[in-house]
Tab-separated table of C-alpha atoms in Angstrom:
chain	number	residue	atom	x	y	z
V	161	MET	CA	3.621	-41.746	-8.459
V	162	VAL	CA	6.079	-41.804	-5.787
V	163	VAL	CA	8.529	-43.585	-8.123
V	164	PHE	CA	7.944	-40.996	-10.718
V	165	LEU	CA	8.700	-38.138	-7.989
V	166	ARG	CA	11.758	-39.689	-6.776
V	167	LEU	CA	13.002	-40.402	-10.389
V	168	ALA	CA	12.015	-36.525	-11.113
V	169	PHE	CA	13.844	-35.128	-8.089
V	170	GLN	CA	17.156	-37.329	-8.533
V	171	ASN	CA	17.151	-35.887	-12.260
V	172	LEU	CA	17.102	-32.371	-11.032
V	173	ASN	CA	19.469	-33.158	-8.485
V	174	ARG	CA	22.154	-34.646	-11.219
V	175	TYR	CA	22.058	-30.908	-12.725
V	176	LYS	CA	22.238	-28.599	-9.598
V	177	THR	CA	23.779	-25.469	-11.114
V	178	ARG	CA	21.147	-25.655	-14.014
V	179	SER	CA	18.334	-26.686	-11.683
V	180	LEU	CA	19.228	-23.648	-9.344
V	181	LEU	CA	19.647	-21.068	-11.821
V	182	ALA	CA	16.095	-22.019	-13.116
V	183	LEU	CA	14.772	-22.166	-9.710
V	184	PHE	CA	16.214	-18.646	-8.841
V	185	GLY	CA	14.519	-17.097	-11.803
V	186	ILE	CA	10.815	-18.675	-11.195
V	187	ALA	CA	11.638	-17.972	-7.157
V	188	THR	CA	12.386	-13.956	-8.150
V	189	SER	CA	9.487	-13.974	-10.256
V	190	VAL	CA	6.910	-15.254	-7.943
V	191	ALA	CA	8.313	-13.296	-5.086
V	192	VAL	CA	7.449	-9.934	-6.985
V	193	LEU	CA	4.116	-11.213	-8.029
V	194	PHE	CA	3.209	-12.165	-4.546
V	195	SER	CA	4.767	-9.044	-3.028
V	196	ILE	CA	2.859	-6.807	-5.411
V	197	LEU	CA	-0.698	-8.594	-4.550
V	198	SER	CA	-0.015	-9.064	-0.887
V	199	PHE	CA	1.096	-5.194	-0.569
V	200	ASN	CA	-1.845	-4.120	-2.472
V	201	LYS	CA	-4.585	-5.811	-0.464
V	202	GLY	CA	-2.824	-4.313	2.584
V	203	PHE	CA	-2.682	-0.990	1.064
V	204	GLU	CA	-6.522	-0.907	0.831
V	205	LYS	CA	-7.130	-2.441	4.185
V	206	GLY	CA	-4.896	0.354	5.552
V	207	LEU	CA	-6.367	3.083	3.398
V	208	ALA	CA	-9.868	2.061	4.724
V	209	LYS	CA	-8.650	1.571	8.207
V	210	GLU	CA	-7.181	5.474	8.159
V	211	LEU	CA	-10.569	7.086	6.581
V	212	GLU	CA	-12.381	5.476	8.998
V	213	ARG	CA	-10.274	7.412	11.688
V	214	THR	CA	-10.888	10.457	10.115
V	215	GLY	CA	-14.114	11.013	12.185
V	216	ILE	CA	-15.790	12.578	9.277
V	217	HIS	CA	-17.838	11.967	6.159
V	218	PHE	CA	-17.307	14.495	3.741
V	219	MET	CA	-15.051	17.550	3.427
V	220	VAL	CA	-16.154	20.923	2.075
V	221	VAL	CA	-13.291	22.825	0.366
V	222	PRO	CA	-12.966	25.762	-2.125
V	223	SER	CA	-14.053	25.299	-5.669
V	224	GLY	CA	-11.535	23.527	-8.148
V	225	CYS	CA	-9.370	21.713	-5.532
V	226	PRO	CA	-10.699	18.421	-5.723
V	227	HIS	CA	-7.167	16.591	-5.992
V	228	GLU	CA	-5.600	18.190	-3.158
V	229	VAL	CA	-8.494	17.208	-0.826
V	230	ALA	CA	-7.301	13.629	-0.502
V	231	SER	CA	-3.953	14.879	0.272
V	232	LEU	CA	-5.635	17.054	3.115
V	233	VAL	CA	-7.410	14.249	4.673
V	234	LEU	CA	-4.476	11.905	4.737
V	235	HIS	CA	-1.341	14.246	4.735
V	236	GLY	CA	-2.569	17.353	6.044
V	237	SER	CA	-1.131	19.174	2.982
V	238	ILE	CA	-1.927	22.710	2.316
V	239	ILE	CA	-4.353	24.150	-0.313
V	240	PRO	CA	-3.627	27.258	-1.913
V	241	LYS	CA	-7.097	28.641	-1.844
V	242	PHE	CA	-9.003	29.462	1.257
V	243	LEU	CA	-12.866	28.868	1.863
V	244	ASP	CA	-14.791	31.843	3.447
V	245	LEU	CA	-16.705	30.499	6.748
V	246	ALA	CA	-19.588	32.260	5.891
V	247	VAL	CA	-20.458	28.829	4.318
V	248	MET	CA	-20.533	27.292	7.929
V	249	ASP	CA	-23.815	28.469	8.644
V	250	LYS	CA	-25.540	27.510	5.537
V	251	ILE	CA	-23.773	23.991	6.119
V	252	LYS	CA	-24.885	23.752	9.692
V	253	ALA	CA	-28.366	24.703	8.917
V	254	PHE	CA	-28.802	21.956	6.446
V	255	GLU	CA	-30.829	19.146	7.741
V	256	GLY	CA	-29.137	15.864	8.642
V	257	ILE	CA	-25.660	17.548	9.645
V	258	GLU	CA	-24.444	16.095	12.989
V	259	PHE	CA	-21.454	18.814	13.153
V	260	ALA	CA	-19.358	20.906	10.981
V	261	SER	CA	-15.807	22.058	11.788
V	262	PRO	CA	-13.406	24.052	10.273
V	263	ILE	CA	-9.822	23.311	9.345
V	264	LEU	CA	-6.897	25.523	8.612
V	265	VAL	CA	-3.528	24.307	7.490
V	266	ALA	CA	-0.489	26.643	6.754
V	267	GLN	CA	3.173	26.778	7.277
V	268	LEU	CA	4.869	28.871	9.838
V	269	PRO	CA	8.431	29.889	9.656
V	270	ASN	CA	10.187	29.124	13.145
V	271	PRO	CA	13.063	31.661	13.297
V	272	GLU	CA	14.554	30.078	16.317
V	273	GLN	CA	14.809	26.857	15.087
V	274	LYS	CA	15.380	27.739	11.698
V	275	ARG	CA	12.625	25.695	10.492
V	276	VAL	CA	9.112	25.606	8.983
V	277	ASP	CA	6.500	24.182	11.261
V	278	LEU	CA	3.441	22.504	9.903
V	279	VAL	CA	0.280	24.128	11.542
V	280	TYR	CA	-3.125	22.551	11.951
V	281	GLY	CA	-5.838	24.891	13.313
V	282	ILE	CA	-9.010	23.198	14.404
V	283	GLU	CA	-11.740	23.609	16.745
V	284	MET	CA	-10.447	22.087	19.999
V	285	ALA	CA	-13.987	21.138	21.301
V	286	LYS	CA	-14.341	18.810	18.448
V	287	ILE	CA	-10.928	17.476	18.078
V	288	MET	CA	-11.676	14.054	19.595
V	289	GLN	CA	-14.653	13.932	17.112
V	290	ILE	CA	-12.613	14.582	14.245
V	291	LYS	CA	-9.566	12.516	15.462
V	292	PRO	CA	-11.271	9.652	17.512
V	293	HIS	CA	-8.294	7.443	17.564
V	294	TRP	CA	-5.801	10.017	19.000
V	295	ASN	CA	-4.160	9.371	22.401
V	296	ILE	CA	-3.083	12.445	23.921
V	297	GLU	CA	-0.322	12.785	26.656
V	298	GLY	CA	-1.533	16.011	28.655
V	299	ALA	CA	-4.623	17.973	27.847
V	300	VAL	CA	-6.511	19.554	25.005
V	301	PRO	CA	-5.678	23.217	24.745
V	302	LYS	CA	-8.163	25.487	26.838
V	303	ASP	CA	-7.496	28.682	25.206
V	304	ASP	CA	-5.538	30.365	22.405
V	305	HIS	CA	-2.536	30.164	23.656
V	306	GLU	CA	-1.976	26.339	24.160
V	307	ILE	CA	-1.256	23.801	21.322
V	308	ILE	CA	-0.672	19.899	20.985
V	309	LEU	CA	2.237	18.707	19.451
V	310	GLY	CA	2.437	15.603	17.131
V	311	ALA	CA	4.851	12.640	18.295
V	312	GLU	CA	7.458	13.398	15.770
V	313	MET	CA	7.491	17.091	16.433
V	314	ALA	CA	7.842	16.677	20.168
V	315	GLY	CA	10.653	14.151	19.841
V	316	HIS	CA	12.805	15.874	17.485
V	317	GLN	CA	12.682	19.109	19.733
V	318	GLY	CA	12.844	17.412	22.945
V	319	LEU	CA	9.651	19.375	23.827
V	320	LYS	CA	7.527	18.174	26.599
V	321	VAL	CA	3.917	19.214	28.251
V	322	GLY	CA	4.464	22.579	29.639
V	323	ASP	CA	7.210	23.954	27.538
V	324	VAL	CA	6.553	27.212	25.537
V	325	ILE	CA	7.565	27.545	21.708
V	326	ASN	CA	8.079	31.460	20.775
V	327	TYR	CA	7.097	32.821	17.315
V	328	PRO	CA	8.349	36.267	17.448
V	329	ASN	CA	7.986	36.750	13.942
V	330	VAL	CA	4.197	36.262	14.436
V	331	SER	CA	4.538	37.985	17.869
V	332	ALA	CA	3.137	34.856	19.486
V	333	SER	CA	3.908	32.014	22.227
V	334	PHE	CA	2.306	28.850	22.674
V	335	ARG	CA	2.508	26.493	25.836
V	336	VAL	CA	2.449	22.690	24.920
V	337	SER	CA	-0.715	21.362	26.727
V	338	GLY	CA	-0.477	17.809	25.158
V	339	ILE	CA	1.368	15.708	23.133
V	340	LEU	CA	0.033	13.434	20.697
V	341	LYS	CA	1.228	9.851	21.049
V	342	LYS	CA	2.843	8.220	18.075
V	343	THR	CA	0.203	7.100	15.285
V	344	GLY	CA	2.425	6.393	12.303
V	345	THR	CA	0.992	8.774	10.120
V	346	GLN	CA	1.534	12.514	9.046
V	347	ASP	CA	-0.474	13.540	12.335
V	348	ASP	CA	2.932	13.172	13.897
V	349	ALA	CA	4.400	15.975	12.034
V	350	PHE	CA	1.856	18.618	12.848
V	351	ILE	CA	1.389	21.553	15.608
V	352	TYR	CA	-2.412	21.366	16.475
V	353	MET	CA	-3.662	24.952	17.823
V	354	PRO	CA	-7.247	26.412	18.108
V	355	ILE	CA	-8.666	27.431	14.814
V	356	GLU	CA	-9.050	31.136	15.904
V	357	ALA	CA	-5.381	31.276	16.813
V	358	ALA	CA	-4.392	30.053	13.535
V	359	GLN	CA	-6.780	32.206	11.719
V	360	THR	CA	-5.052	35.396	13.784
V	361	ILE	CA	-1.367	34.229	13.052
V	362	PHE	CA	-1.911	33.704	9.284
V	363	LYS	CA	-4.192	36.718	8.940
V	364	LYS	CA	-7.446	34.835	7.827
V	365	PRO	CA	-9.723	35.922	10.196
V	366	SER	CA	-13.009	34.229	8.451
V	367	GLY	CA	-10.717	31.863	6.264
V	368	ALA	CA	-10.271	28.222	6.742
V	369	THR	CA	-8.542	25.483	4.356
V	370	ALA	CA	-11.350	23.481	4.333
V	371	VAL	CA	-14.479	22.440	6.518
V	372	GLY	CA	-14.876	18.960	7.752
V	373	VAL	CA	-18.560	17.449	8.295
V	374	LYS	CA	-20.179	14.543	9.700
V	375	VAL	CA	-23.865	13.645	8.982
V	376	THR	CA	-26.217	11.989	11.425
V	377	ASP	CA	-27.275	9.213	9.146
V	378	PRO	CA	-24.691	8.290	6.682
V	379	ALA	CA	-27.477	6.622	4.520
V	380	LEU	CA	-28.586	10.217	3.708
V	381	LEU	CA	-24.957	11.109	2.798
V	382	THR	CA	-25.759	11.484	-1.284
V	383	LYS	CA	-28.890	13.600	-0.480
V	384	ILE	CA	-27.197	15.848	1.907
V	385	THR	CA	-24.187	16.309	-0.268
V	386	ASP	CA	-26.136	17.087	-3.662
V	387	GLY	CA	-28.547	19.476	-1.449
V	388	LEU	CA	-25.441	21.333	-0.288
V	389	ALA	CA	-23.731	21.497	-3.661
V	390	GLU	CA	-26.861	23.110	-5.036
V	391	GLN	CA	-27.654	25.572	-2.599
V	392	VAL	CA	-24.379	26.665	-1.217
V	393	PRO	CA	-22.481	28.360	-4.321
V	394	GLY	CA	-18.361	27.970	-4.675
V	395	ILE	CA	-17.980	25.046	-2.952
V	396	GLN	CA	-16.667	21.663	-3.920
V	397	ILE	CA	-17.438	18.449	-1.873
V	398	VAL	CA	-15.331	15.475	-1.633
V	399	THR	CA	-16.919	12.437	0.352
V	400	MET	CA	-14.363	9.756	2.153
V	401	ASN	CA	-15.297	7.162	-0.450
V	402	GLN	CA	-14.331	9.695	-3.267
V	403	VAL	CA	-11.071	10.088	-1.347
V	404	MET	CA	-10.608	6.592	-1.034
V	405	SER	CA	-11.502	5.934	-4.476
V	406	SER	CA	-9.020	8.313	-6.076
V	407	ILE	CA	-6.093	6.980	-4.018
V	408	SER	CA	-7.208	3.391	-5.030
V	409	THR	CA	-7.214	4.293	-8.564
V	410	LEU	CA	-3.486	5.602	-8.178
V	411	ALA	CA	-2.670	2.286	-6.428
V	412	ALA	CA	-4.368	0.290	-9.106
V	413	SER	CA	-2.100	1.908	-11.723
V	414	ALA	CA	0.977	1.079	-9.848
V	415	LYS	CA	-0.514	-2.339	-9.209
V	416	VAL	CA	-1.010	-2.879	-13.087
V	417	LEU	CA	2.499	-1.722	-13.939
V	418	GLY	CA	4.039	-3.976	-11.112
V	419	LEU	CA	2.065	-7.000	-12.191
V	420	SER	CA	2.995	-6.466	-15.978
V	421	ILE	CA	6.379	-6.307	-15.032
V	422	ALA	CA	6.070	-9.842	-12.803
V	423	ILE	CA	4.226	-11.172	-15.597
V	424	ILE	CA	7.407	-10.564	-17.846
V	425	ALA	CA	9.440	-11.883	-15.471
V	426	ILE	CA	7.369	-15.161	-15.284
V	427	ILE	CA	7.549	-15.725	-18.932
V	428	VAL	CA	11.098	-15.231	-19.139
V	429	SER	CA	11.721	-17.407	-16.031
V	430	ALA	CA	9.302	-20.005	-18.140
V	431	VAL	CA	11.396	-20.077	-20.777
V	432	GLY	CA	14.597	-20.582	-18.986
V	433	VAL	CA	12.871	-23.532	-16.958
V	434	MET	CA	11.707	-24.840	-20.713
V	435	ASN	CA	15.337	-24.646	-21.940
V	436	ALA	CA	16.858	-26.114	-18.952
V	437	MET	CA	14.854	-29.010	-19.218
V	438	LEU	CA	15.139	-29.365	-23.091
V	439	MET	CA	19.031	-29.554	-22.444
V	440	ALA	CA	18.598	-32.055	-19.950
V	441	VAL	CA	16.526	-34.183	-22.348
V	442	PHE	CA	19.149	-33.860	-25.237
V	443	GLU	CA	21.767	-35.104	-22.694
V	444	ARG	CA	19.845	-37.721	-21.311
V	445	THR	CA	18.444	-39.206	-24.733
V	446	GLN	CA	20.421	-42.755	-24.608
V	447	GLU	CA	19.232	-42.618	-21.098
V	448	ILE	CA	15.720	-42.159	-22.136
V	449	GLY	CA	16.078	-44.718	-24.976
V	450	MET	CA	17.216	-47.288	-22.733
V	451	MET	CA	14.366	-46.784	-20.290
V	452	ARG	CA	11.961	-47.114	-23.487
V	453	ALA	CA	13.965	-50.455	-24.375
V	454	ILE	CA	13.496	-51.869	-20.911
V	455	GLY	CA	9.756	-51.372	-21.128
V	456	ALA	CA	8.870	-47.548	-20.250
V	457	ALA	CA	5.889	-46.400	-22.059
V	458	ARG	CA	5.789	-43.064	-23.818
V	459	SER	CA	3.159	-42.063	-21.135
V	460	ASP	CA	5.820	-42.643	-18.622
V	461	ILE	CA	8.613	-40.488	-20.056
V	462	PHE	CA	6.187	-38.066	-20.533
V	463	ARG	CA	5.024	-37.848	-16.712
V	464	ILE	CA	8.718	-38.061	-15.299
V	465	ILE	CA	9.910	-34.846	-17.593
V	466	LEU	CA	6.783	-32.886	-16.745
V	467	ILE	CA	6.993	-33.720	-13.023
V	468	GLU	CA	10.521	-32.344	-13.035
V	469	GLY	CA	9.102	-28.922	-14.331
V	470	MET	CA	6.553	-28.950	-11.875
V	471	LEU	CA	8.703	-29.679	-9.005
V	472	LEU	CA	11.131	-27.025	-9.970
V	473	THR	CA	8.730	-24.043	-10.186
V	474	ALA	CA	6.653	-25.556	-7.254
V	475	THR	CA	10.237	-25.060	-5.294
V	476	GLY	CA	10.777	-21.903	-6.913
V	477	GLY	CA	7.179	-20.351	-6.053
V	478	LEU	CA	7.641	-21.586	-2.421
V	479	ALA	CA	11.040	-20.087	-1.970
V	480	GLY	CA	9.608	-16.793	-3.819
V	481	ILE	CA	6.825	-16.400	-1.230
V	482	LEU	CA	9.039	-17.028	1.996
V	483	VAL	CA	11.704	-14.615	0.793
V	484	SER	CA	8.919	-11.973	-0.135
V	485	VAL	CA	7.404	-12.593	3.320
V	486	ALA	CA	10.712	-12.374	5.154
V	487	GLY	CA	11.508	-9.142	3.413
V	488	SER	CA	8.389	-7.398	3.978
V	489	ASP	CA	9.502	-4.873	5.921
V	490	LEU	CA	12.237	-3.844	3.242
V	491	ILE	CA	9.897	-4.059	0.608
V	492	GLY	CA	7.111	-1.857	2.881
V	493	LEU	CA	9.914	0.857	2.902
V	494	PHE	CA	10.763	0.867	-0.880
V	495	VAL	CA	6.853	0.978	-1.439
V	496	ARG	CA	6.630	4.330	0.750
V	497	ARG	CA	9.675	5.732	-0.872
V	498	ILE	CA	7.911	5.543	-4.717
V	499	MET	CA	4.279	5.759	-3.601
V	500	PRO	CA	3.028	9.339	-3.231
V	501	TYR	CA	0.692	8.166	-0.344
V	502	ALA	CA	1.076	4.796	1.778
V	503	PRO	CA	-1.165	4.235	5.099
V	504	ALA	CA	0.253	3.891	8.348
V	505	GLY	CA	1.432	0.648	9.749
V	506	SER	CA	2.482	-2.606	7.915
V	507	MET	CA	1.104	-3.261	4.599
V	508	GLY	CA	2.769	-6.674	4.155
V	509	HIS	CA	0.895	-9.309	5.623
V	510	PHE	CA	1.092	-13.008	4.884
V	511	ASP	CA	-2.351	-13.832	2.838
V	512	PRO	CA	-2.932	-17.779	2.446
V	513	GLY	CA	-5.215	-16.946	-0.253
V	514	ILE	CA	-2.528	-15.216	-2.267
V	515	ALA	CA	0.124	-17.352	-1.669
V	516	GLY	CA	-1.846	-20.611	-2.607
V	517	ALA	CA	-2.680	-18.582	-5.831
V	518	SER	CA	0.691	-17.536	-6.234
V	519	LEU	CA	1.921	-21.271	-5.592
V	520	ILE	CA	-0.711	-22.535	-8.124
V	521	PHE	CA	0.250	-20.135	-10.775
V	522	ALA	CA	3.813	-21.414	-10.427
V	523	VAL	CA	2.968	-25.037	-10.553
V	524	ILE	CA	0.899	-24.010	-13.913
V	525	VAL	CA	3.758	-22.209	-15.165
V	526	GLY	CA	6.049	-25.374	-14.863
V	527	ILE	CA	3.099	-27.627	-16.345
V	528	CYS	CA	3.422	-25.426	-19.571
V	529	SER	CA	6.885	-25.183	-19.476
V	530	GLY	CA	7.430	-28.926	-19.462
V	531	LEU	CA	4.919	-29.750	-21.854
V	532	TYR	CA	7.114	-29.437	-24.914
V	533	PRO	CA	10.119	-31.035	-23.480
V	534	ALA	CA	7.988	-33.892	-22.007
V	535	TRP	CA	6.529	-34.357	-25.396
V	536	LYS	CA	9.822	-34.369	-26.837
V	537	ALA	CA	11.472	-36.730	-24.615
V	538	SER	CA	8.123	-39.193	-25.069
V	539	ARG	CA	9.317	-38.989	-28.870
V	540	ILE	CA	12.480	-40.608	-28.666
V	541	GLN	CA	12.697	-43.919	-30.300
V	542	PRO	CA	14.770	-46.569	-28.608
V	543	ILE	CA	16.903	-47.871	-31.335
V	544	GLU	CA	17.866	-44.714	-32.492
V	545	ALA	CA	18.503	-43.256	-29.037
V	546	ILE	CA	21.035	-46.276	-28.218
V	547	ARG	CA	22.669	-46.000	-31.636
V	548	GLY	CA	23.397	-42.604	-30.781
């Protein structure tokens, strides 16, 4: 086997340009394949981690807003409809509810800074239950005139604990009591104020964007959500699993599209490898004939050519995986630009299982690409080849 490997390597090395071009095609295809699979796995892990951090089991929103819930939970997006907080009493009275907390998300023009701030009204007494992963510099607001700033918001404006933000358009001023340390999520871009203060400045005294609910026993989640849906009209309930399923479906669609492109690229690369090897076989017809004349069996010729294909694609596959790992940060930035939602943190991690599967796939492509050239080479007759 060592002799066959050495011969195959020498043959590839004789046609460097052609071999490098074929290797480049395979490397590019495997890099795309590996990136899609590893980023998809990182996406699912990051999504599950973010949903675990929400500290609630389901959201109650106005009826007819199921798709906006995922954006609200993960982006803090604004839902055009408002929920009447009269439903809070019914939700809290339901058996199995640990707590229910209203959330009001809206945009507040800031004429002094000539920008629009994103405001997240929340019950400050429950903020660490809803956002258990938060690390706040300073303190949680004690009254309706104090706020918490997201890290990005505070950083851009150079604000610190104790500073005051004025909103003359709504006749309100707020003291910064705390600054959220960077989370890497949309939380960094918000201003967090007591729900009562938000309801006052947005003139929604009994309104909320949603109600976040946590149950005492997650095993009873389905029973509780079904019961609430029956007893409280005009609401829609979306569990965190449904949010995850909705976003995962979106990611799966992108994955299918990406894999389709990768498979097309691999097929094109495989044809390129086959073409390169066929050309090499035609150019080495006399050489192969001489090998046959001095005793090389058909199977020997077949194995040498097949090993050439496997060496070429295995090396290309390995190079593609290394390039993908090295460029994972750049690929991550690209994914965040094209995806409507991407979890915080790095999504591109080296996964030995995916790397091994990608490499095996590349070798299989090499075997398939090399079969015909190897069969063609093994059929060369010594006398005919020597005659030219």
